[in-house]
Amino acid sequence: MKWIVEDIARALEQLKLWQTWLVIGLLAMFAGLAYLVGSFAFRTDAVLIFLNRTVGSCRELNNGSIIFMFCGMIFFLFTAVLTLGELQSYFDFQERKAYHQSRLALRWGIFWGCTAIVIAIAALIFFNQYCR
C-alpha cells in the first residue's frame, strides 16, 4: 500500500517541472485542434445530414476530398506523435549533456510541430469553405 503513496508523490513532483507542463500544453493544443477539425468533419457526414443531426449546413464531400481529409488527419496524428517524441529526445539529450543532438532534436520537434499545426489549420480552412 505504501507504493501507491510513493507513486502519487512522484507524480506530484513531476508536476513541478516545466517540461511536464510543456508536454501537457502540447497535448492540449493537439487535442483542441483535432476536436475543432472533428467537429467540422461531423457536420459534413452524409449519414448525420440524412438524419438531420448536424447543427450546421454543410455540403456533402465527394470521395476525393474525403480520402484527402482522412489521409490528412492520419498525417496530423503522425506529426503530433513525432513532435512529442522529438521533444522527449530533446529532454533526454539535455540531461546527458549531448548538446548537438539535443539541438537537432529540438529543430526536428519544432519542424514536426509546425507541420502538424499547418495540417490542422489547412483542414479548418478547407472545412470553413465547405460549411456556411
PDB file of C-alpha atoms in Angstrom:
ATOM      1  CA  MET A   1       0.000   0.000   0.000  1.00  0.00           C
ATOM      2  CA  LYS A   2       2.977   2.284   0.576  1.00  0.00           C
ATOM      3  CA  TRP A   3       3.920   2.119  -3.118  1.00  0.00           C
ATOM      4  CA  ILE A   4       0.683   3.893  -4.073  1.00  0.00           C
ATOM      5  CA  VAL A   5       1.569   6.846  -1.870  1.00  0.00           C
ATOM      6  CA  GLU A   6       5.108   6.885  -3.307  1.00  0.00           C
ATOM      7  CA  ASP A   7       3.754   6.839  -6.877  1.00  0.00           C
ATOM      8  CA  ILE A   8       1.406   9.727  -6.139  1.00  0.00           C
ATOM      9  CA  ALA A   9       4.251  11.672  -4.510  1.00  0.00           C
ATOM     10  CA  ARG A  10       6.455  11.088  -7.602  1.00  0.00           C
ATOM     11  CA  ALA A  11       3.620  12.202  -9.884  1.00  0.00           C
ATOM     12  CA  LEU A  12       3.185  15.399  -7.883  1.00  0.00           C
ATOM     13  CA  GLU A  13       6.927  16.012  -8.107  1.00  0.00           C
ATOM     14  CA  GLN A  14       6.700  15.700 -11.899  1.00  0.00           C
ATOM     15  CA  LEU A  15       4.060  18.431 -11.953  1.00  0.00           C
ATOM     16  CA  LYS A  16       6.639  20.849 -10.580  1.00  0.00           C
ATOM     17  CA  LEU A  17       8.787  20.523 -13.717  1.00  0.00           C
ATOM     18  CA  TRP A  18       8.306  22.909 -16.641  1.00  0.00           C
ATOM     19  CA  GLN A  19       8.860  20.050 -19.104  1.00  0.00           C
ATOM     20  CA  THR A  20       5.740  18.316 -17.817  1.00  0.00           C
ATOM     21  CA  TRP A  21       3.623  21.412 -18.351  1.00  0.00           C
ATOM     22  CA  LEU A  22       5.067  21.914 -21.834  1.00  0.00           C
ATOM     23  CA  VAL A  23       4.069  18.384 -22.841  1.00  0.00           C
ATOM     24  CA  ILE A  24       0.618  18.804 -21.267  1.00  0.00           C
ATOM     25  CA  GLY A  25       0.198  22.064 -23.177  1.00  0.00           C
ATOM     26  CA  LEU A  26       1.214  20.430 -26.466  1.00  0.00           C
ATOM     27  CA  LEU A  27      -1.179  17.560 -25.859  1.00  0.00           C
ATOM     28  CA  ALA A  28      -3.983  20.017 -25.097  1.00  0.00           C
ATOM     29  CA  MET A  29      -3.222  22.049 -28.227  1.00  0.00           C
ATOM     30  CA  PHE A  30      -3.168  18.968 -30.481  1.00  0.00           C
ATOM     31  CA  ALA A  31      -6.363  17.661 -28.868  1.00  0.00           C
ATOM     32  CA  GLY A  32      -8.055  21.036 -29.324  1.00  0.00           C
ATOM     33  CA  LEU A  33      -7.088  21.184 -32.995  1.00  0.00           C
ATOM     34  CA  ALA A  34      -8.282  17.622 -33.539  1.00  0.00           C
ATOM     35  CA  TYR A  35     -11.572  18.454 -31.800  1.00  0.00           C
ATOM     36  CA  LEU A  36     -12.147  21.504 -33.993  1.00  0.00           C
ATOM     37  CA  VAL A  37     -11.415  19.590 -37.188  1.00  0.00           C
ATOM     38  CA  GLY A  38     -13.528  16.656 -35.987  1.00  0.00           C
ATOM     39  CA  SER A  39     -16.485  18.887 -35.223  1.00  0.00           C
ATOM     40  CA  PHE A  40     -16.372  20.283 -38.761  1.00  0.00           C
ATOM     41  CA  ALA A  41     -15.953  16.772 -40.170  1.00  0.00           C
ATOM     42  CA  PHE A  42     -19.066  15.526 -38.379  1.00  0.00           C
ATOM     43  CA  ARG A  43     -21.059  18.375 -39.929  1.00  0.00           C
ATOM     44  CA  THR A  44     -20.242  17.030 -43.388  1.00  0.00           C
ATOM     45  CA  ASP A  45     -21.074  13.389 -42.625  1.00  0.00           C
ATOM     46  CA  ALA A  46     -23.700  12.094 -45.075  1.00  0.00           C
ATOM     47  CA  VAL A  47     -25.449   9.866 -42.519  1.00  0.00           C
ATOM     48  CA  LEU A  48     -25.742  12.678 -39.971  1.00  0.00           C
ATOM     49  CA  ILE A  49     -27.049  15.039 -42.669  1.00  0.00           C
ATOM     50  CA  PHE A  50     -29.645  12.433 -43.701  1.00  0.00           C
ATOM     51  CA  LEU A  51     -30.772  12.011 -40.086  1.00  0.00           C
ATOM     52  CA  ASN A  52     -30.867  15.803 -39.557  1.00  0.00           C
ATOM     53  CA  ARG A  53     -28.403  15.534 -36.664  1.00  0.00           C
ATOM     54  CA  THR A  54     -25.924  18.212 -37.735  1.00  0.00           C
ATOM     55  CA  VAL A  55     -26.010  21.715 -36.329  1.00  0.00           C
ATOM     56  CA  GLY A  56     -24.627  23.452 -39.417  1.00  0.00           C
ATOM     57  CA  SER A  57     -25.423  23.348 -43.077  1.00  0.00           C
ATOM     58  CA  CYS A  58     -22.506  21.885 -44.964  1.00  0.00           C
ATOM     59  CA  ARG A  59     -22.270  20.492 -48.430  1.00  0.00           C
ATOM     60  CA  GLU A  60     -21.523  16.808 -48.806  1.00  0.00           C
ATOM     61  CA  LEU A  61     -17.933  15.930 -49.598  1.00  0.00           C
ATOM     62  CA  ASN A  62     -17.020  13.900 -52.647  1.00  0.00           C
ATOM     63  CA  ASN A  63     -14.850  10.785 -52.431  1.00  0.00           C
ATOM     64  CA  GLY A  64     -11.627  12.562 -53.320  1.00  0.00           C
ATOM     65  CA  SER A  65     -11.972  15.167 -50.610  1.00  0.00           C
ATOM     66  CA  ILE A  66     -12.967  12.526 -48.051  1.00  0.00           C
ATOM     67  CA  ILE A  67      -9.848  10.495 -48.847  1.00  0.00           C
ATOM     68  CA  PHE A  68      -7.741  13.662 -48.772  1.00  0.00           C
ATOM     69  CA  MET A  69      -9.086  14.650 -45.345  1.00  0.00           C
ATOM     70  CA  PHE A  70      -8.710  11.117 -43.968  1.00  0.00           C
ATOM     71  CA  CYS A  71      -5.063  10.974 -45.063  1.00  0.00           C
ATOM     72  CA  GLY A  72      -4.530  14.497 -43.742  1.00  0.00           C
ATOM     73  CA  MET A  73      -5.747  13.525 -40.300  1.00  0.00           C
ATOM     74  CA  ILE A  74      -3.508  10.445 -40.312  1.00  0.00           C
ATOM     75  CA  PHE A  75      -0.537  12.675 -41.142  1.00  0.00           C
ATOM     76  CA  PHE A  76      -1.650  15.111 -38.431  1.00  0.00           C
ATOM     77  CA  LEU A  77      -1.615  12.269 -35.910  1.00  0.00           C
ATOM     78  CA  PHE A  78       1.816  11.083 -37.069  1.00  0.00           C
ATOM     79  CA  THR A  79       3.337  14.559 -36.937  1.00  0.00           C
ATOM     80  CA  ALA A  80       1.870  15.213 -33.487  1.00  0.00           C
ATOM     81  CA  VAL A  81       3.383  11.966 -32.202  1.00  0.00           C
ATOM     82  CA  LEU A  82       6.708  12.801 -33.880  1.00  0.00           C
ATOM     83  CA  THR A  83       6.667  16.203 -32.164  1.00  0.00           C
ATOM     84  CA  LEU A  84       6.214  14.624 -28.752  1.00  0.00           C
ATOM     85  CA  GLY A  85       8.900  12.022 -29.496  1.00  0.00           C
ATOM     86  CA  GLU A  86      11.423  14.637 -30.584  1.00  0.00           C
ATOM     87  CA  LEU A  87      10.609  16.691 -27.513  1.00  0.00           C
ATOM     88  CA  GLN A  88      11.275  13.649 -25.342  1.00  0.00           C
ATOM     89  CA  SER A  89      14.577  13.100 -27.158  1.00  0.00           C
ATOM     90  CA  TYR A  90      15.466  16.742 -26.580  1.00  0.00           C
ATOM     91  CA  PHE A  91      14.882  16.428 -22.826  1.00  0.00           C
ATOM     92  CA  ASP A  92      16.842  13.168 -22.723  1.00  0.00           C
ATOM     93  CA  PHE A  93      19.808  14.633 -24.616  1.00  0.00           C
ATOM     94  CA  GLN A  94      19.783  17.731 -22.415  1.00  0.00           C
ATOM     95  CA  GLU A  95      20.078  15.530 -19.319  1.00  0.00           C
ATOM     96  CA  ARG A  96      23.025  13.687 -20.875  1.00  0.00           C
ATOM     97  CA  LYS A  97      24.689  16.994 -21.864  1.00  0.00           C
ATOM     98  CA  ALA A  98      24.632  15.982 -25.540  1.00  0.00           C
ATOM     99  CA  TYR A  99      24.003  19.486 -26.814  1.00  0.00           C
ATOM    100  CA  HIS A 100      24.465  18.847 -30.535  1.00  0.00           C
ATOM    101  CA  GLN A 101      21.908  16.021 -30.547  1.00  0.00           C
ATOM    102  CA  SER A 102      19.547  17.997 -28.315  1.00  0.00           C
ATOM    103  CA  ARG A 103      19.684  20.964 -30.685  1.00  0.00           C
ATOM    104  CA  LEU A 104      18.905  18.646 -33.616  1.00  0.00           C
ATOM    105  CA  ALA A 105      16.023  17.046 -31.740  1.00  0.00           C
ATOM    106  CA  LEU A 106      14.648  20.495 -30.868  1.00  0.00           C
ATOM    107  CA  ARG A 107      14.813  21.604 -34.504  1.00  0.00           C
ATOM    108  CA  TRP A 108      13.032  18.476 -35.693  1.00  0.00           C
ATOM    109  CA  GLY A 109      10.482  18.821 -32.912  1.00  0.00           C
ATOM    110  CA  ILE A 110       9.732  22.392 -33.956  1.00  0.00           C
ATOM    111  CA  PHE A 111       9.514  21.312 -37.601  1.00  0.00           C
ATOM    112  CA  TRP A 112       7.093  18.448 -36.900  1.00  0.00           C
ATOM    113  CA  GLY A 113       5.039  20.590 -34.518  1.00  0.00           C
ATOM    114  CA  CYS A 114       4.676  23.353 -37.103  1.00  0.00           C
ATOM    115  CA  THR A 115       3.804  20.752 -39.737  1.00  0.00           C
ATOM    116  CA  ALA A 116       1.050  19.342 -37.506  1.00  0.00           C
ATOM    117  CA  ILE A 117      -0.349  22.821 -36.883  1.00  0.00           C
ATOM    118  CA  VAL A 118      -0.274  23.642 -40.609  1.00  0.00           C
ATOM    119  CA  ILE A 119      -2.130  20.413 -41.429  1.00  0.00           C
ATOM    120  CA  ALA A 120      -4.819  21.170 -38.844  1.00  0.00           C
ATOM    121  CA  ILE A 121      -5.201  24.796 -39.943  1.00  0.00           C
ATOM    122  CA  ALA A 122      -5.420  23.701 -43.587  1.00  0.00           C
ATOM    123  CA  ALA A 123      -8.196  21.268 -42.635  1.00  0.00           C
ATOM    124  CA  LEU A 124     -10.024  24.030 -40.730  1.00  0.00           C
ATOM    125  CA  ILE A 125      -9.775  26.374 -43.723  1.00  0.00           C
ATOM    126  CA  PHE A 126     -10.961  23.599 -46.034  1.00  0.00           C
ATOM    127  CA  PHE A 127     -13.986  22.827 -43.862  1.00  0.00           C
ATOM    128  CA  ASN A 128     -14.728  26.520 -43.344  1.00  0.00           C
ATOM    129  CA  GLN A 129     -15.099  26.879 -47.117  1.00  0.00           C
ATOM    130  CA  TYR A 130     -17.460  23.900 -47.275  1.00  0.00           C
ATOM    131  CA  CYS A 131     -19.704  24.978 -44.404  1.00  0.00           C
ATOM    132  CA  ARG A 132     -21.813  28.119 -44.359  1.00  0.00           C
TER     133      ARG A 132
END
